[in-house]
Amino acid sequence: MSNEYKVARGGAPQETGPFETLHEDAPPFAPDETDQTFIAPRRRSTDPGPEASLILIAHPSNQSLGSRFRLKPRSALVIGRAPNVEISLPDVNSLSRQHARLTYRNESVLIEDLGSTNGTYVNEKRLENAATLKSGDRFQVGGAHFKFLQERDIENAYFEAIHDLMILDGLTQIANRRRFEEEAAREFGRARRYGRPLSLILFDIDRFKQVNDLYGHLCGDAVLKKLVELARALLRREQVFARVGGEEFAILCPEGGGEDARKLAERVRSRLARHEFHHAGAPFRVTCSFGVASLTPETAAIQELYEAADRALYRSKDAGRNSVTVWT
C-alpha cells in the first residue's frame, strides 16, 4: 500500500492524502468572524465541496471510539478487515475483508456494499444499492458503527459528535453509564432536598450469551437496539433511560414511588417478552428480569439505591427470570 493511503495510528495527526484518522483529542475550536452559515451557496468550479468525516461511534470491544477518518473530495476509501484497505479493522470479525466503499463525487458521498457477508446498513436499513449519505447519517458495517458528517463548519460538527459520544451509548443511542450516573446524582440530591419520591428500575436480558452464541453478535446487537426501541416508547420524557452494562439497563424515575415504578417495570417486561425476533427466518423471543428500588429515609447515597435495585434484579433471576421484584 502506498504512503498516500496509510492511516495515522496514534501520535500526532498527520496528512495522509485522501483521508486521515485522529485518535487524540483535537484542540478547542474557536470560530472567528469569517465563519458563517450559508444557505444554498453557489459553488465555484475551484470549490471542491464541504469536507466529509467518519466518526467511529460503536465497536464490538469499544476500541478507538471517537476516531475520525477524513474523506476528501474526489477520493474514495474502503472499510474492511483486510490490511491493505484504507480503514482496516482486523479485530472486527463480522467485517468482510473488503466490506464497503465510500466515494466522494462532486459534493456527494456515495456508500456501496462490496458483496459483504453481513451487509451494510444506513440508518438501520440494509443497503441494496449505492446510496448518497447525508450529514448526520449513521451507518453500520459488521459490528462497527460510524457517524457521517459533511459540513462547511466540519470542526463544530465533529465536536458535537464527540460530545454525543461522551454521553450516549453508540449502539443504542440512549444515555450511557457516565450520563446516567450524573443524572442519578442530580436527581438523588433534589429528591433528598425537597422530600420528593425517586425510584430506580434495573433490568437485563435473560441468557443473552445464548443469543450471541446461537445467532451471532450482530443479531445480539439488533436485539439490544430493538429492546431499547420498545422500552423507550413506554417512558416519559423526565425518566432517564440508560445502558449501564453490556445487556443491563437502568430507568431512573423522578417523582415516582415504588408502586408506580413496579407498574412501569411490569409494562416494559410484558412488552419485551411478547416481541418476536427473527434470525435467518427462524423466530425467537427474549425475556428480561427486573429489580425495583425506591428512596427511603435510610437511603444515604445514590449507590445504595442502585445496590438495592440490583439485589432485587437478582432475586428475579433466582425466581426463574422474566419477572419483576421490588426491594423492600
GROMACS .gro file of C-alpha atoms in nm:
model
  328
    1MET     CA    1   0.000   0.000   0.000
    2SER     CA    2   0.144   0.340  -0.093
    3ASN     CA    3   0.210   0.603   0.173
    4GLU     CA    4  -0.079   0.803   0.030
    5TYR     CA    5  -0.329   0.560   0.180
    6LYS     CA    6  -0.178   0.484   0.520
    7VAL     CA    7  -0.377   0.569   0.832
    8ALA     CA    8  -0.202   0.757   1.110
    9ARG     CA    9  -0.232   0.528   1.414
   10GLY     CA   10  -0.156   0.710   1.741
   11GLY     CA   11   0.076   1.005   1.785
   12ALA     CA   12   0.014   1.341   1.629
   13PRO     CA   13  -0.231   1.361   1.342
   14GLN     CA   14  -0.073   1.369   1.000
   15GLU     CA   15  -0.192   1.441   0.649
   16THR     CA   16  -0.250   1.119   0.460
   17GLY     CA   17  -0.372   1.214   0.118
   18PRO     CA   18  -0.743   1.138   0.068
   19PHE     CA   19  -0.815   1.081   0.437
   20GLU     CA   20  -0.670   1.062   0.784
   21THR     CA   21  -0.774   0.940   1.128
   22LEU     CA   22  -0.737   1.128   1.456
   23HIS     CA   23  -0.708   0.927   1.779
   24GLU     CA   24  -0.639   1.204   2.028
   25ASP     CA   25  -0.850   1.498   2.138
   26ALA     CA   26  -0.835   1.790   1.900
   27PRO     CA   27  -0.767   2.141   2.037
   28PRO     CA   28  -1.070   2.356   2.124
   29PHE     CA   29  -1.228   2.510   1.817
   30ALA     CA   30  -1.294   2.882   1.831
   31PRO     CA   31  -1.480   3.016   1.529
   32ASP     CA   32  -1.370   3.354   1.408
   33GLU     CA   33  -1.568   3.626   1.243
   34THR     CA   34  -1.507   3.477   0.899
   35ASP     CA   35  -1.707   3.165   0.989
   36GLN     CA   36  -2.061   3.197   0.855
   37THR     CA   37  -2.353   2.974   0.779
   38PHE     CA   38  -2.456   2.988   0.414
   39ILE     CA   39  -2.789   2.887   0.267
   40ALA     CA   40  -2.761   2.712  -0.070
   41PRO     CA   41  -2.425   2.867  -0.161
   42ARG     CA   42  -2.325   2.895  -0.522
   43ARG     CA   43  -2.030   2.658  -0.564
   44ARG     CA   44  -1.735   2.785  -0.765
   45SER     CA   45  -1.557   2.550  -1.001
   46THR     CA   46  -1.250   2.574  -0.775
   47ASP     CA   47  -1.451   2.483  -0.464
   48PRO     CA   48  -1.426   2.104  -0.414
   49GLY     CA   49  -1.719   2.094  -0.173
   50PRO     CA   50  -1.753   2.057   0.206
   51GLU     CA   51  -1.518   1.824   0.391
   52ALA     CA   52  -1.651   1.486   0.498
   53SER     CA   53  -1.560   1.288   0.809
   54LEU     CA   54  -1.645   0.947   0.954
   55ILE     CA   55  -1.659   0.910   1.334
   56LEU     CA   56  -1.635   0.561   1.487
   57ILE     CA   57  -1.918   0.556   1.745
   58ALA     CA   58  -1.956   0.185   1.823
   59HIS     CA   59  -1.713  -0.109   1.816
   60PRO     CA   60  -1.762  -0.468   1.941
   61SER     CA   61  -1.489  -0.420   2.203
   62ASN     CA   62  -1.521  -0.039   2.233
   63GLN     CA   63  -1.180   0.021   2.077
   64SER     CA   64  -1.081   0.357   1.928
   65LEU     CA   65  -1.423   0.514   1.982
   66GLY     CA   66  -1.422   0.871   1.853
   67SER     CA   67  -1.158   0.801   1.587
   68ARG     CA   68  -1.204   1.036   1.294
   69PHE     CA   69  -1.145   0.945   0.931
   70ARG     CA   70  -1.144   1.230   0.679
   71LEU     CA   71  -1.266   1.180   0.325
   72LYS     CA   72  -1.156   1.450   0.086
   73PRO     CA   73  -1.333   1.547  -0.238
   74ARG     CA   74  -1.255   1.335  -0.545
   75SER     CA   75  -1.129   1.042  -0.336
   76ALA     CA   76  -1.255   0.706  -0.212
   77LEU     CA   77  -1.190   0.466   0.074
   78VAL     CA   78  -1.275   0.106   0.156
   79ILE     CA   79  -1.365  -0.029   0.502
   80GLY     CA   80  -1.289  -0.390   0.588
   81ARG     CA   81  -1.069  -0.641   0.770
   82ALA     CA   82  -0.800  -0.664   0.501
   83PRO     CA   83  -0.472  -0.493   0.593
   84ASN     CA   84  -0.449  -0.307   0.263
   85VAL     CA   85  -0.782  -0.120   0.277
   86GLU     CA   86  -0.800   0.244   0.379
   87ILE     CA   87  -0.991   0.183   0.705
   88SER     CA   88  -0.870  -0.155   0.829
   89LEU     CA   89  -1.043  -0.303   1.137
   90PRO     CA   90  -0.892  -0.654   1.154
   91ASP     CA   91  -1.031  -0.724   1.502
   92VAL     CA   92  -1.396  -0.689   1.390
   93ASN     CA   93  -1.470  -1.045   1.281
   94SER     CA   94  -1.813  -0.957   1.140
   95LEU     CA   95  -1.648  -0.740   0.874
   96SER     CA   96  -1.567  -0.881   0.532
   97ARG     CA   97  -1.215  -0.825   0.403
   98GLN     CA   98  -1.347  -0.553   0.173
   99HIS     CA   99  -1.684  -0.464   0.318
  100ALA     CA  100  -1.798  -0.123   0.189
  101ARG     CA  101  -1.669   0.168  -0.019
  102LEU     CA  102  -1.730   0.541   0.020
  103THR     CA  103  -1.671   0.763  -0.284
  104TYR     CA  104  -1.670   1.144  -0.283
  105ARG     CA  105  -1.804   1.267  -0.619
  106ASN     CA  106  -1.867   1.638  -0.672
  107GLU     CA  107  -2.038   1.737  -0.346
  108SER     CA  108  -2.197   1.398  -0.276
  109VAL     CA  109  -2.060   1.096  -0.090
  110LEU     CA  110  -2.184   0.756  -0.206
  111ILE     CA  111  -2.172   0.440   0.004
  112GLU     CA  112  -2.192   0.095  -0.150
  113ASP     CA  113  -2.170  -0.256  -0.014
  114LEU     CA  114  -1.897  -0.470  -0.175
  115GLY     CA  115  -2.080  -0.802  -0.152
  116SER     CA  116  -2.012  -0.839   0.219
  117THR     CA  117  -2.139  -1.137   0.418
  118ASN     CA  118  -2.323  -0.937   0.683
  119GLY     CA  119  -2.435  -0.639   0.478
  120THR     CA  120  -2.408  -0.263   0.517
  121TYR     CA  121  -2.679  -0.063   0.694
  122VAL     CA  122  -2.760   0.309   0.670
  123ASN     CA  123  -2.985   0.442   0.947
  124GLU     CA  124  -3.081   0.082   1.037
  125LYS     CA  125  -3.185  -0.010   0.679
  126ARG     CA  126  -2.989  -0.266   0.481
  127LEU     CA  127  -2.822  -0.122   0.173
  128GLU     CA  128  -2.925  -0.286  -0.152
  129ASN     CA  129  -2.776  -0.032  -0.396
  130ALA     CA  130  -2.531   0.254  -0.370
  131ALA     CA  131  -2.683   0.542  -0.171
  132THR     CA  132  -2.597   0.905  -0.103
  133LEU     CA  133  -2.510   0.982   0.258
  134LYS     CA  134  -2.647   1.292   0.430
  135SER     CA  135  -2.463   1.470   0.709
  136GLY     CA  136  -2.565   1.313   1.040
  137ASP     CA  137  -2.640   0.969   0.893
  138ARG     CA  138  -2.527   0.664   1.087
  139PHE     CA  139  -2.409   0.355   0.905
  140GLN     CA  140  -2.308   0.007   1.015
  141VAL     CA  141  -2.051  -0.227   0.863
  142GLY     CA  142  -2.038  -0.554   1.054
  143GLY     CA  143  -2.014  -0.471   1.423
  144ALA     CA  144  -1.865  -0.124   1.361
  145HIS     CA  145  -2.087   0.184   1.353
  146PHE     CA  146  -1.993   0.522   1.209
  147LYS     CA  147  -2.147   0.867   1.204
  148PHE     CA  148  -2.110   1.056   0.876
  149LEU     CA  149  -2.052   1.432   0.877
  150GLN     CA  150  -2.030   1.662   0.577
  151GLU     CA  151  -2.028   2.024   0.683
  152ARG     CA  152  -1.881   2.359   0.591
  153ASP     CA  153  -1.810   2.401   0.962
  154ILE     CA  154  -1.676   2.048   0.998
  155GLU     CA  155  -1.489   2.112   1.324
  156ASN     CA  156  -1.801   2.228   1.506
  157ALA     CA  157  -1.996   1.926   1.380
  158TYR     CA  158  -1.710   1.697   1.486
  159PHE     CA  159  -1.703   1.831   1.843
  160GLU     CA  160  -2.081   1.795   1.867
  161ALA     CA  161  -2.045   1.430   1.759
  162ILE     CA  162  -1.774   1.373   2.021
  163HIS     CA  163  -1.994   1.530   2.288
  164ASP     CA  164  -2.276   1.292   2.194
  165LEU     CA  165  -2.032   1.002   2.212
  166MET     CA  166  -1.939   1.103   2.569
  167ILE     CA  167  -2.299   1.091   2.694
  168LEU     CA  168  -2.476   0.845   2.462
  169ASP     CA  169  -2.428   0.475   2.403
  170GLY     CA  170  -2.305   0.443   2.046
  171LEU     CA  171  -2.506   0.129   1.969
  172THR     CA  172  -2.847   0.209   2.119
  173GLN     CA  173  -2.830   0.592   2.127
  174ILE     CA  174  -2.965   0.617   2.481
  175ALA     CA  175  -2.773   0.755   2.779
  176ASN     CA  176  -2.452   0.573   2.868
  177ARG     CA  177  -2.338   0.485   3.220
  178ARG     CA  178  -2.150   0.813   3.263
  179ARG     CA  179  -2.457   1.021   3.177
  180PHE     CA  180  -2.675   0.800   3.396
  181GLU     CA  181  -2.451   0.846   3.700
  182GLU     CA  182  -2.454   1.224   3.654
  183GLU     CA  183  -2.833   1.238   3.623
  184ALA     CA  184  -2.882   0.994   3.914
  185ALA     CA  185  -2.663   1.201   4.146
  186ARG     CA  186  -2.852   1.519   4.050
  187GLU     CA  187  -3.197   1.363   4.098
  188PHE     CA  188  -3.095   1.200   4.428
  189GLY     CA  189  -2.984   1.538   4.563
  190ARG     CA  190  -3.307   1.703   4.451
  191ALA     CA  191  -3.524   1.427   4.598
  192ARG     CA  192  -3.342   1.446   4.931
  193ARG     CA  193  -3.354   1.826   4.944
  194TYR     CA  194  -3.725   1.860   4.871
  195GLY     CA  195  -3.854   1.533   5.011
  196ARG     CA  196  -3.966   1.403   4.670
  197PRO     CA  197  -4.003   1.036   4.566
  198LEU     CA  198  -3.740   0.870   4.348
  199SER     CA  199  -3.727   0.514   4.215
  200LEU     CA  200  -3.486   0.309   4.009
  201ILE     CA  201  -3.554   0.016   3.777
  202LEU     CA  202  -3.271  -0.212   3.667
  203PHE     CA  203  -3.320  -0.488   3.412
  204ASP     CA  204  -3.109  -0.714   3.199
  205ILE     CA  205  -3.167  -0.967   2.925
  206ASP     CA  206  -3.206  -1.328   3.039
  207ARG     CA  207  -2.948  -1.567   2.893
  208PHE     CA  208  -2.821  -1.307   2.648
  209LYS     CA  209  -2.500  -1.504   2.597
  210GLN     CA  210  -2.708  -1.779   2.437
  211VAL     CA  211  -2.845  -1.528   2.185
  212ASN     CA  212  -2.493  -1.430   2.086
  213ASP     CA  213  -2.373  -1.791   2.077
  214LEU     CA  214  -2.669  -1.920   1.874
  215TYR     CA  215  -2.730  -1.632   1.635
  216GLY     CA  216  -2.409  -1.427   1.641
  217HIS     CA  217  -2.312  -1.089   1.783
  218LEU     CA  218  -2.472  -0.893   1.500
  219CYS     CA  219  -2.805  -1.048   1.590
  220GLY     CA  220  -2.733  -0.969   1.955
  221ASP     CA  221  -2.676  -0.604   1.865
  222ALA     CA  222  -3.006  -0.598   1.675
  223VAL     CA  223  -3.183  -0.740   1.982
  224LEU     CA  224  -3.035  -0.470   2.206
  225LYS     CA  225  -3.144  -0.192   1.971
  226LYS     CA  226  -3.497  -0.329   1.930
  227LEU     CA  227  -3.546  -0.379   2.304
  228VAL     CA  228  -3.441  -0.018   2.363
  229GLU     CA  229  -3.688   0.100   2.099
  230LEU     CA  230  -3.973  -0.100   2.256
  231ALA     CA  231  -3.897   0.010   2.613
  232ARG     CA  232  -3.839   0.377   2.530
  233ALA     CA  233  -4.189   0.407   2.381
  234LEU     CA  234  -4.332   0.340   2.731
  235LEU     CA  235  -4.126   0.602   2.916
  236ARG     CA  236  -4.194   0.965   3.000
  237ARG     CA  237  -3.961   1.245   2.899
  238GLU     CA  238  -3.828   1.306   3.250
  239GLN     CA  239  -3.733   0.942   3.306
  240VAL     CA  240  -3.367   0.867   3.238
  241PHE     CA  241  -3.313   0.553   3.028
  242ALA     CA  242  -2.954   0.429   3.010
  243ARG     CA  243  -2.744   0.134   2.906
  244VAL     CA  244  -2.524   0.072   3.210
  245GLY     CA  245  -2.365  -0.259   3.102
  246GLY     CA  246  -2.343  -0.499   2.812
  247GLU     CA  247  -2.705  -0.617   2.839
  248GLU     CA  248  -2.804  -0.424   3.153
  249PHE     CA  249  -3.026  -0.115   3.152
  250ALA     CA  250  -3.148   0.138   3.406
  251ILE     CA  251  -3.457   0.358   3.422
  252LEU     CA  252  -3.442   0.641   3.674
  253CYS     CA  253  -3.790   0.762   3.776
  254PRO     CA  254  -3.801   1.109   3.936
  255GLU     CA  255  -4.128   1.181   4.117
  256GLY     CA  256  -4.205   0.809   4.101
  257GLY     CA  257  -4.285   0.596   4.404
  258GLY     CA  258  -4.230   0.224   4.437
  259GLU     CA  259  -4.572   0.113   4.314
  260ASP     CA  260  -4.557   0.340   4.009
  261ALA     CA  261  -4.210   0.206   3.926
  262ARG     CA  262  -4.328  -0.153   3.971
  263LYS     CA  263  -4.618  -0.098   3.731
  264LEU     CA  264  -4.386   0.060   3.474
  265ALA     CA  265  -4.137  -0.227   3.507
  266GLU     CA  266  -4.419  -0.477   3.454
  267ARG     CA  267  -4.538  -0.297   3.141
  268VAL     CA  268  -4.187  -0.295   2.998
  269ARG     CA  269  -4.130  -0.660   3.092
  270SER     CA  270  -4.454  -0.769   2.928
  271ARG     CA  271  -4.393  -0.576   2.608
  272LEU     CA  272  -4.040  -0.710   2.566
  273ALA     CA  273  -4.146  -1.069   2.634
  274ARG     CA  274  -4.421  -1.052   2.369
  275HIS     CA  275  -4.197  -0.931   2.089
  276GLU     CA  276  -4.093  -1.190   1.829
  277PHE     CA  277  -3.746  -1.164   1.679
  278HIS     CA  278  -3.633  -1.339   1.362
  279HIS     CA  279  -3.295  -1.472   1.255
  280ALA     CA  280  -3.246  -1.645   0.920
  281GLY     CA  281  -3.623  -1.688   0.900
  282ALA     CA  282  -3.649  -1.857   1.242
  283PRO     CA  283  -3.849  -1.678   1.517
  284PHE     CA  284  -3.726  -1.648   1.874
  285ARG     CA  285  -3.807  -1.447   2.186
  286VAL     CA  286  -3.609  -1.300   2.471
  287THR     CA  287  -3.713  -1.212   2.825
  288CYS     CA  288  -3.577  -0.974   3.085
  289SER     CA  289  -3.553  -0.974   3.464
  290PHE     CA  290  -3.629  -0.656   3.663
  291GLY     CA  291  -3.539  -0.511   4.000
  292VAL     CA  292  -3.707  -0.204   4.152
  293ALA     CA  293  -3.597   0.006   4.449
  294SER     CA  294  -3.727   0.334   4.592
  295LEU     CA  295  -3.577   0.607   4.802
  296THR     CA  296  -3.633   0.568   5.177
  297PRO     CA  297  -3.534   0.788   5.473
  298GLU     CA  298  -3.249   0.544   5.539
  299THR     CA  299  -3.101   0.572   5.187
  300ALA     CA  300  -2.782   0.772   5.239
  301ALA     CA  301  -2.641   0.772   4.885
  302ILE     CA  302  -2.748   0.701   4.527
  303GLN     CA  303  -2.519   0.397   4.528
  304GLU     CA  304  -2.736   0.238   4.798
  305LEU     CA  305  -3.044   0.281   4.579
  306TYR     CA  306  -2.859   0.119   4.289
  307GLU     CA  307  -2.744  -0.174   4.504
  308ALA     CA  308  -3.098  -0.231   4.632
  309ALA     CA  309  -3.237  -0.245   4.276
  310ASP     CA  310  -2.954  -0.476   4.177
  311ARG     CA  311  -3.032  -0.716   4.463
  312ALA     CA  312  -3.398  -0.715   4.360
  313LEU     CA  313  -3.298  -0.794   4.000
  314TYR     CA  314  -3.103  -1.100   4.112
  315ARG     CA  315  -3.398  -1.216   4.318
  316SER     CA  316  -3.595  -1.210   3.991
  317LYS     CA  317  -3.321  -1.421   3.833
  318ASP     CA  318  -3.331  -1.670   4.120
  319ALA     CA  319  -3.711  -1.688   4.099
  320GLY     CA  320  -3.699  -1.810   3.740
  321ARG     CA  321  -3.634  -1.492   3.537
  322ASN     CA  322  -3.882  -1.287   3.331
  323SER     CA  323  -4.025  -1.125   3.643
  324VAL     CA  324  -4.026  -0.801   3.846
  325THR     CA  325  -3.907  -0.788   4.208
  326VAL     CA  326  -3.938  -0.483   4.436
  327TRP     CA  327  -3.673  -0.446   4.706
  328THR     CA  328  -3.826  -0.390   5.048
   0.00000   0.00000   0.00000
